[in-house]
mmCIF file of C-alpha atoms in Angstrom:
data_model
loop_
_atom_site.group_PDB
_atom_site.id
_atom_site.type_symbol
_atom_site.label_atom_id
_atom_site.label_comp_id
_atom_site.label_asym_id
_atom_site.label_seq_id
_atom_site.Cartn_x
_atom_site.Cartn_y
_atom_site.Cartn_z
ATOM 1 C CA UNK A 1 0.000 0.000 0.000
ATOM 2 C CA UNK A 2 2.858 2.385 0.824
ATOM 3 C CA UNK A 3 4.163 1.966 -2.724
ATOM 4 C CA UNK A 4 1.028 2.111 -4.844
ATOM 5 C CA UNK A 5 -0.956 4.609 -2.767
ATOM 6 C CA UNK A 6 1.574 7.271 -3.749
ATOM 7 C CA UNK A 7 1.119 6.691 -7.460
ATOM 8 C CA UNK A 8 -1.096 8.686 -9.803
ATOM 9 C CA UNK A 9 -3.365 5.850 -10.921
ATOM 10 C CA UNK A 10 -6.980 5.061 -11.643
ATOM 11 C CA UNK A 11 -7.045 2.596 -8.717
ATOM 12 C CA UNK A 12 -6.171 5.245 -6.149
ATOM 13 C CA UNK A 13 -8.626 7.705 -7.702
ATOM 14 C CA UNK A 14 -11.407 5.110 -7.625
ATOM 15 C CA UNK A 15 -10.509 4.329 -4.012
ATOM 16 C CA UNK A 16 -10.741 8.030 -3.135
ATOM 17 C CA UNK A 17 -14.270 8.360 -4.520
ATOM 18 C CA UNK A 18 -15.306 5.000 -3.041
ATOM 19 C CA UNK A 19 -14.172 6.034 0.428
ATOM 20 C CA UNK A 20 -16.014 9.327 -0.055
ATOM 21 C CA UNK A 21 -19.223 7.437 -0.896
ATOM 22 C CA UNK A 22 -19.167 4.879 1.931
ATOM 23 C CA UNK A 23 -19.921 7.203 4.914
ATOM 24 C CA UNK A 24 -22.962 8.600 3.114
ATOM 25 C CA UNK A 25 -23.937 5.057 2.123
ATOM 26 C CA UNK A 26 -24.060 4.127 5.790
ATOM 27 C CA UNK A 27 -26.481 7.026 6.308
ATOM 28 C CA UNK A 28 -28.994 4.893 4.388
ATOM 29 C CA UNK A 29 -29.335 2.795 7.563
ATOM 30 C CA UNK A 30 -31.218 5.584 9.333
ATOM 31 C CA UNK A 31 -34.956 5.389 9.951
ATOM 32 C CA UNK A 32 -35.348 8.357 7.609
ATOM 33 C CA UNK A 33 -32.525 8.180 5.045
ATOM 34 C CA UNK A 34 -31.395 11.705 4.108
ATOM 35 C CA UNK A 35 -32.016 12.521 0.459
ATOM 36 C CA UNK A 36 -28.841 14.603 0.383
ATOM 37 C CA UNK A 37 -26.791 11.620 1.535
ATOM 38 C CA UNK A 38 -28.377 9.450 -1.150
ATOM 39 C CA UNK A 39 -27.423 12.003 -3.798
ATOM 40 C CA UNK A 40 -23.849 12.134 -2.505
ATOM 41 C CA UNK A 41 -23.554 8.337 -2.581
ATOM 42 C CA UNK A 42 -24.843 8.401 -6.156
ATOM 43 C CA UNK A 43 -22.385 11.137 -7.115
ATOM 44 C CA UNK A 44 -19.260 9.709 -5.509
ATOM 45 C CA UNK A 45 -20.248 6.135 -6.339
ATOM 46 C CA UNK A 46 -20.741 6.983 -9.999
ATOM 47 C CA UNK A 47 -17.409 8.812 -10.171
ATOM 48 C CA UNK A 48 -15.696 5.845 -8.543
ATOM 49 C CA UNK A 49 -17.336 3.273 -10.806
ATOM 50 C CA UNK A 50 -16.650 5.234 -13.982
ATOM 51 C CA UNK A 51 -13.037 5.600 -12.879
ATOM 52 C CA UNK A 52 -12.499 1.886 -12.129
ATOM 53 C CA UNK A 53 -15.513 -0.367 -11.865
ATOM 54 C CA UNK A 54 -13.479 -3.366 -10.698
ATOM 55 C CA UNK A 55 -12.406 -1.383 -7.634
ATOM 56 C CA UNK A 56 -15.618 0.506 -6.877
ATOM 57 C CA UNK A 57 -18.433 -1.900 -7.725
ATOM 58 C CA UNK A 58 -17.604 -4.616 -5.152
ATOM 59 C CA UNK A 59 -17.284 -2.090 -2.325
ATOM 60 C CA UNK A 60 -20.535 -0.296 -3.195
ATOM 61 C CA UNK A 61 -22.337 -3.618 -3.557
ATOM 62 C CA UNK A 62 -21.110 -4.798 -0.154
ATOM 63 C CA UNK A 63 -22.182 -1.543 1.491
ATOM 64 C CA UNK A 64 -25.615 -1.802 -0.147
ATOM 65 C CA UNK A 65 -26.073 -5.381 1.053
ATOM 66 C CA UNK A 66 -24.920 -4.502 4.576
ATOM 67 C CA UNK A 67 -27.296 -1.531 4.735
ATOM 68 C CA UNK A 68 -30.246 -3.630 3.568
ATOM 69 C CA UNK A 69 -29.359 -6.550 5.869
ATOM 70 C CA UNK A 70 -29.036 -4.254 8.881
ATOM 71 C CA UNK A 71 -32.389 -2.596 8.157
ATOM 72 C CA UNK A 72 -34.328 -5.825 7.648
ATOM 73 C CA UNK A 73 -32.694 -7.325 10.748
ATOM 74 C CA UNK A 74 -33.892 -4.404 12.843
ATOM 75 C CA UNK A 75 -37.436 -4.107 11.506
ATOM 76 C CA UNK A 76 -37.952 -7.871 11.012
ATOM 77 C CA UNK A 77 -40.115 -7.324 7.955
ATOM 78 C CA UNK A 78 -39.512 -7.008 4.237
ATOM 79 C CA UNK A 79 -41.828 -4.040 3.951
ATOM 80 C CA UNK A 80 -40.114 -0.823 2.968
ATOM 81 C CA UNK A 81 -41.356 2.757 2.677
ATOM 82 C CA UNK A 82 -41.428 4.590 -0.627
ATOM 83 C CA UNK A 83 -38.970 7.167 0.718
ATOM 84 C CA UNK A 84 -36.467 4.509 1.768
ATOM 85 C CA UNK A 85 -36.845 2.632 -1.502
ATOM 86 C CA UNK A 86 -36.270 5.799 -3.519
ATOM 87 C CA UNK A 87 -33.213 6.788 -1.449
ATOM 88 C CA UNK A 88 -31.716 3.322 -1.815
ATOM 89 C CA UNK A 89 -32.447 3.341 -5.542
ATOM 90 C CA UNK A 90 -30.733 6.708 -5.955
ATOM 91 C CA UNK A 91 -27.754 5.828 -3.756
ATOM 92 C CA UNK A 92 -26.951 2.389 -5.145
ATOM 93 C CA UNK A 93 -28.960 2.192 -8.348
ATOM 94 C CA UNK A 94 -27.617 5.297 -10.090
ATOM 95 C CA UNK A 95 -23.949 4.179 -9.976
ATOM 96 C CA UNK A 96 -24.959 0.735 -11.242
ATOM 97 C CA UNK A 97 -27.017 2.122 -14.134
ATOM 98 C CA UNK A 98 -24.316 4.652 -15.040
ATOM 99 C CA UNK A 99 -21.687 1.897 -15.030
ATOM 100 C CA UNK A 100 -23.712 -0.396 -17.289
ATOM 101 C CA UNK A 101 -24.471 2.480 -19.671
ATOM 102 C CA UNK A 102 -20.785 3.383 -19.841
ATOM 103 C CA UNK A 103 -19.758 -0.217 -20.514
ATOM 104 C CA UNK A 104 -22.321 -0.503 -23.337
ATOM 105 C CA UNK A 105 -21.169 2.792 -24.834
ATOM 106 C CA UNK A 106 -17.465 1.915 -24.672
ATOM 107 C CA UNK A 107 -18.155 -1.504 -26.202
ATOM 108 C CA UNK A 108 -19.829 0.216 -29.157
ATOM 109 C CA UNK A 109 -16.817 2.502 -29.556
ATOM 110 C CA UNK A 110 -14.375 -0.400 -29.323
ATOM 111 C CA UNK A 111 -16.158 -2.407 -32.005
ATOM 112 C CA UNK A 112 -15.449 0.381 -34.493
ATOM 113 C CA UNK A 113 -11.798 -0.677 -34.432
ATOM 114 C CA UNK A 114 -10.376 -4.080 -35.357
ATOM 115 C CA UNK A 115 -8.071 -4.134 -32.327
ATOM 116 C CA UNK A 116 -10.801 -2.763 -30.080
ATOM 117 C CA UNK A 117 -13.029 -5.784 -30.658
ATOM 118 C CA UNK A 118 -10.594 -7.812 -28.579
ATOM 119 C CA UNK A 119 -11.080 -5.410 -25.658
ATOM 120 C CA UNK A 120 -14.870 -5.411 -25.270
ATOM 121 C CA UNK A 121 -16.397 -6.465 -21.971
ATOM 122 C CA UNK A 122 -17.519 -9.771 -23.494
ATOM 123 C CA UNK A 123 -14.086 -10.518 -24.941
ATOM 124 C CA UNK A 124 -12.428 -9.752 -21.584
ATOM 125 C CA UNK A 125 -14.940 -11.650 -19.451
ATOM 126 C CA UNK A 126 -12.574 -14.500 -18.616
ATOM 127 C CA UNK A 127 -9.615 -12.154 -18.203
ATOM 128 C CA UNK A 128 -11.548 -9.977 -15.755
ATOM 129 C CA UNK A 129 -13.185 -12.662 -13.636
ATOM 130 C CA UNK A 130 -10.840 -15.583 -14.183
ATOM 131 C CA UNK A 131 -11.757 -19.229 -13.890
ATOM 132 C CA UNK A 132 -13.525 -20.885 -10.969
ATOM 133 C CA UNK A 133 -10.507 -23.035 -10.151
ATOM 134 C CA UNK A 134 -8.400 -19.892 -9.603
ATOM 135 C CA UNK A 135 -10.411 -19.203 -6.466
ATOM 136 C CA UNK A 136 -9.228 -22.543 -5.080
ATOM 137 C CA UNK A 137 -5.643 -22.230 -6.277
ATOM 138 C CA UNK A 138 -3.780 -22.023 -2.975
ATOM 139 C CA UNK A 139 -0.565 -20.895 -4.642
ATOM 140 C CA UNK A 140 -2.225 -17.930 -6.360
ATOM 141 C CA UNK A 141 -4.252 -17.027 -3.275
ATOM 142 C CA UNK A 142 -1.110 -17.149 -1.141
ATOM 143 C CA UNK A 143 0.651 -14.724 -3.470
ATOM 144 C CA UNK A 144 -2.250 -12.256 -3.458
ATOM 145 C CA UNK A 145 -3.561 -12.492 0.095
ATOM 146 C CA UNK A 146 -0.392 -13.321 2.014
ATOM 147 C CA UNK A 147 2.604 -12.008 0.067
ATOM 148 C CA UNK A 148 1.073 -8.844 -1.374
ATOM 149 C CA UNK A 149 -1.526 -7.977 1.263
ATOM 150 C CA UNK A 150 -1.044 -9.422 4.739
ATOM 151 C CA UNK A 151 2.738 -9.740 4.890
ATOM 152 C CA UNK A 152 3.396 -6.406 3.197
ATOM 153 C CA UNK A 153 0.778 -4.290 4.930
ATOM 154 C CA UNK A 154 -0.248 -5.526 8.393
ATOM 155 C CA UNK A 155 2.985 -7.057 9.726
ATOM 156 C CA UNK A 156 2.205 -10.655 8.804
ATOM 157 C CA UNK A 157 1.229 -12.896 11.725
ATOM 158 C CA UNK A 158 1.231 -10.018 14.214
ATOM 159 C CA UNK A 159 -1.488 -8.186 12.330
ATOM 160 C CA UNK A 160 -3.550 -11.326 11.855
ATOM 161 C CA UNK A 161 -3.368 -12.107 15.575
ATOM 162 C CA UNK A 162 -4.602 -8.616 16.474
ATOM 163 C CA UNK A 163 -7.496 -8.807 14.006
ATOM 164 C CA UNK A 164 -8.389 -12.325 15.178
ATOM 165 C CA UNK A 165 -8.304 -11.160 18.804
ATOM 166 C CA UNK A 166 -10.756 -8.373 18.016
ATOM 167 C CA UNK A 167 -13.070 -10.820 16.263
ATOM 168 C CA UNK A 168 -12.947 -13.113 19.277
ATOM 169 C CA UNK A 169 -12.937 -10.778 22.272
ATOM 170 C CA UNK A 170 -13.971 -7.250 21.254
ATOM 171 C CA UNK A 171 -17.501 -5.902 21.846
ATOM 172 C CA UNK A 172 -20.149 -6.970 19.354
ATOM 173 C CA UNK A 173 -20.198 -3.638 17.522
ATOM 174 C CA UNK A 174 -16.438 -3.729 17.038
ATOM 175 C CA UNK A 175 -16.614 -7.306 15.775
ATOM 176 C CA UNK A 176 -19.271 -6.273 13.273
ATOM 177 C CA UNK A 177 -17.167 -3.347 12.001
ATOM 178 C CA UNK A 178 -14.025 -5.461 11.646
ATOM 179 C CA UNK A 179 -15.969 -8.201 9.862
ATOM 180 C CA UNK A 180 -17.509 -5.696 7.441
ATOM 181 C CA UNK A 181 -14.083 -4.239 6.674
ATOM 182 C CA UNK A 182 -12.650 -7.703 6.049
ATOM 183 C CA UNK A 183 -15.512 -8.446 3.652
ATOM 184 C CA UNK A 184 -14.836 -5.174 1.813
ATOM 185 C CA UNK A 185 -11.187 -6.225 1.644
ATOM 186 C CA UNK A 186 -11.706 -9.784 0.374
ATOM 187 C CA UNK A 187 -14.695 -9.562 -1.975
ATOM 188 C CA UNK A 188 -12.973 -7.645 -4.838
ATOM 189 C CA UNK A 189 -10.174 -10.218 -4.955
ATOM 190 C CA UNK A 190 -12.617 -13.125 -4.963
ATOM 191 C CA UNK A 191 -14.700 -11.557 -7.753
ATOM 192 C CA UNK A 192 -11.927 -10.294 -10.032
ATOM 193 C CA UNK A 193 -9.431 -12.986 -9.095
ATOM 194 C CA UNK A 194 -7.520 -13.112 -12.367
ATOM 195 C CA UNK A 195 -6.969 -9.362 -12.418
ATOM 196 C CA UNK A 196 -5.607 -9.412 -8.881
ATOM 197 C CA UNK A 197 -3.316 -12.338 -9.640
ATOM 198 C CA UNK A 198 -1.845 -10.653 -12.716
ATOM 199 C CA UNK A 199 -1.760 -7.026 -11.523
ATOM 200 C CA UNK A 200 -0.007 -6.249 -8.264
ATOM 201 C CA UNK A 201 -1.244 -2.656 -8.145
ATOM 202 C CA UNK A 202 -4.909 -3.718 -8.076
ATOM 203 C CA UNK A 203 -4.608 -4.577 -4.400
ATOM 204 C CA UNK A 204 -4.141 -0.937 -3.371
ATOM 205 C CA UNK A 205 -7.916 -0.452 -3.547
ATOM 206 C CA UNK A 206 -8.589 -3.381 -1.201
ATOM 207 C CA UNK A 207 -5.656 -2.986 1.180
ATOM 208 C CA UNK A 208 -7.183 0.195 2.606
ATOM 209 C CA UNK A 209 -9.991 -1.874 4.128
ATOM 210 C CA UNK A 210 -7.562 -4.445 5.536
ATOM 211 C CA UNK A 211 -5.538 -1.671 7.178
ATOM 212 C CA UNK A 212 -8.757 -0.139 8.516
ATOM 213 C CA UNK A 213 -9.748 -3.500 10.038
ATOM 214 C CA UNK A 214 -6.345 -3.712 11.737
ATOM 215 C CA UNK A 215 -6.669 -0.108 12.950
ATOM 216 C CA UNK A 216 -10.064 -0.749 14.549
ATOM 217 C CA UNK A 217 -8.780 -3.977 16.093
ATOM 218 C CA UNK A 218 -5.653 -2.239 17.438
ATOM 219 C CA UNK A 219 -7.738 0.349 19.270
ATOM 220 C CA UNK A 220 -9.285 -2.447 21.321
ATOM 221 C CA UNK A 221 -6.059 -4.320 22.062
ATOM 222 C CA UNK A 222 -5.148 -4.395 25.730
ATOM 223 C CA UNK A 223 -8.628 -4.363 27.240
ATOM 224 C CA UNK A 224 -8.702 -2.031 30.238
ATOM 225 C CA UNK A 225 -5.109 -0.985 29.452
ATOM 226 C CA UNK A 226 -5.944 -0.082 25.842
ATOM 227 C CA UNK A 227 -5.073 3.589 26.363
ATOM 228 C CA UNK A 228 -1.447 2.556 26.871
ATOM 229 C CA UNK A 229 -1.176 -0.699 24.945
ATOM 230 C CA UNK A 230 -2.946 0.317 21.724
ATOM 231 C CA UNK A 231 -0.664 3.288 20.851
ATOM 232 C CA UNK A 232 2.410 1.157 21.576
ATOM 233 C CA UNK A 233 1.126 -1.637 19.343
ATOM 234 C CA UNK A 234 0.289 0.873 16.594
ATOM 235 C CA UNK A 235 3.841 2.274 16.694
ATOM 236 C CA UNK A 236 5.334 -1.230 16.495
ATOM 237 C CA UNK A 237 3.092 -2.102 13.540
ATOM 238 C CA UNK A 238 4.145 1.079 11.710
ATOM 239 C CA UNK A 239 7.804 0.279 12.358
ATOM 240 C CA UNK A 240 7.317 -3.251 11.002
ATOM 241 C CA UNK A 241 5.699 -1.824 7.881
ATOM 242 C CA UNK A 242 8.595 0.558 7.296
ATOM 243 C CA UNK A 243 11.090 -2.302 7.664
ATOM 244 C CA UNK A 244 9.037 -4.461 5.309
ATOM 245 C CA UNK A 245 8.899 -1.612 2.794
ATOM 246 C CA UNK A 246 12.668 -1.157 2.911
ATOM 247 C CA UNK A 247 13.309 -4.899 2.539
ATOM 248 C CA UNK A 248 10.866 -5.357 -0.336
ATOM 249 C CA UNK A 249 10.703 -2.134 -2.361
ATOM 250 C CA UNK A 250 13.645 0.089 -1.400
#
């Protein structure tokens, strides 16, 4: 993340707009979803998806599912008000529709050129999503998840232990947040597996969520001594990351 987050790339731009959309997306959980928040999700989500759909779409989809699941869990009914339905449609439907429209348009443009026909969404379907067996290829998954993500960004085993501790012992709300962040981190890789295997820089858009999960978990390390332990652990993790950066990329 230290390497690729400093680059001028479409992945980092898409990540910027995605992170801008998510807080307003979570506003859709409220009993009366704000129309302004829905419009902001639609705006930032559309900008993110048009910039890099493979980075933005999984995150927006996960947020939409989490918002809907949380609402239906609380109300225990599948009935939904017209206001809520319209806000959800604006927030999550507009980016989806804009993305599909853009893909259709670009496919039409590409087919006007002999070389472009090999780059349409249909022609790149397998390249984008990969094969089913790739998702069970332990060697490829180790390279992506362990070598490029865990080992290089959250201090290997140390980071995993902290995240696992939060999932096991932290308050329920914290466990839910960490779990959601881990889902946001893993889903893009599991959907666009081939792209992540072949392009190292793709992971910059997912690593942010892994680091966020570790950050939330670190805050709750140490129990009643968290005020002292958590900052110390955070400093050690940052030092490990700097050492890893120097060993790998310097």
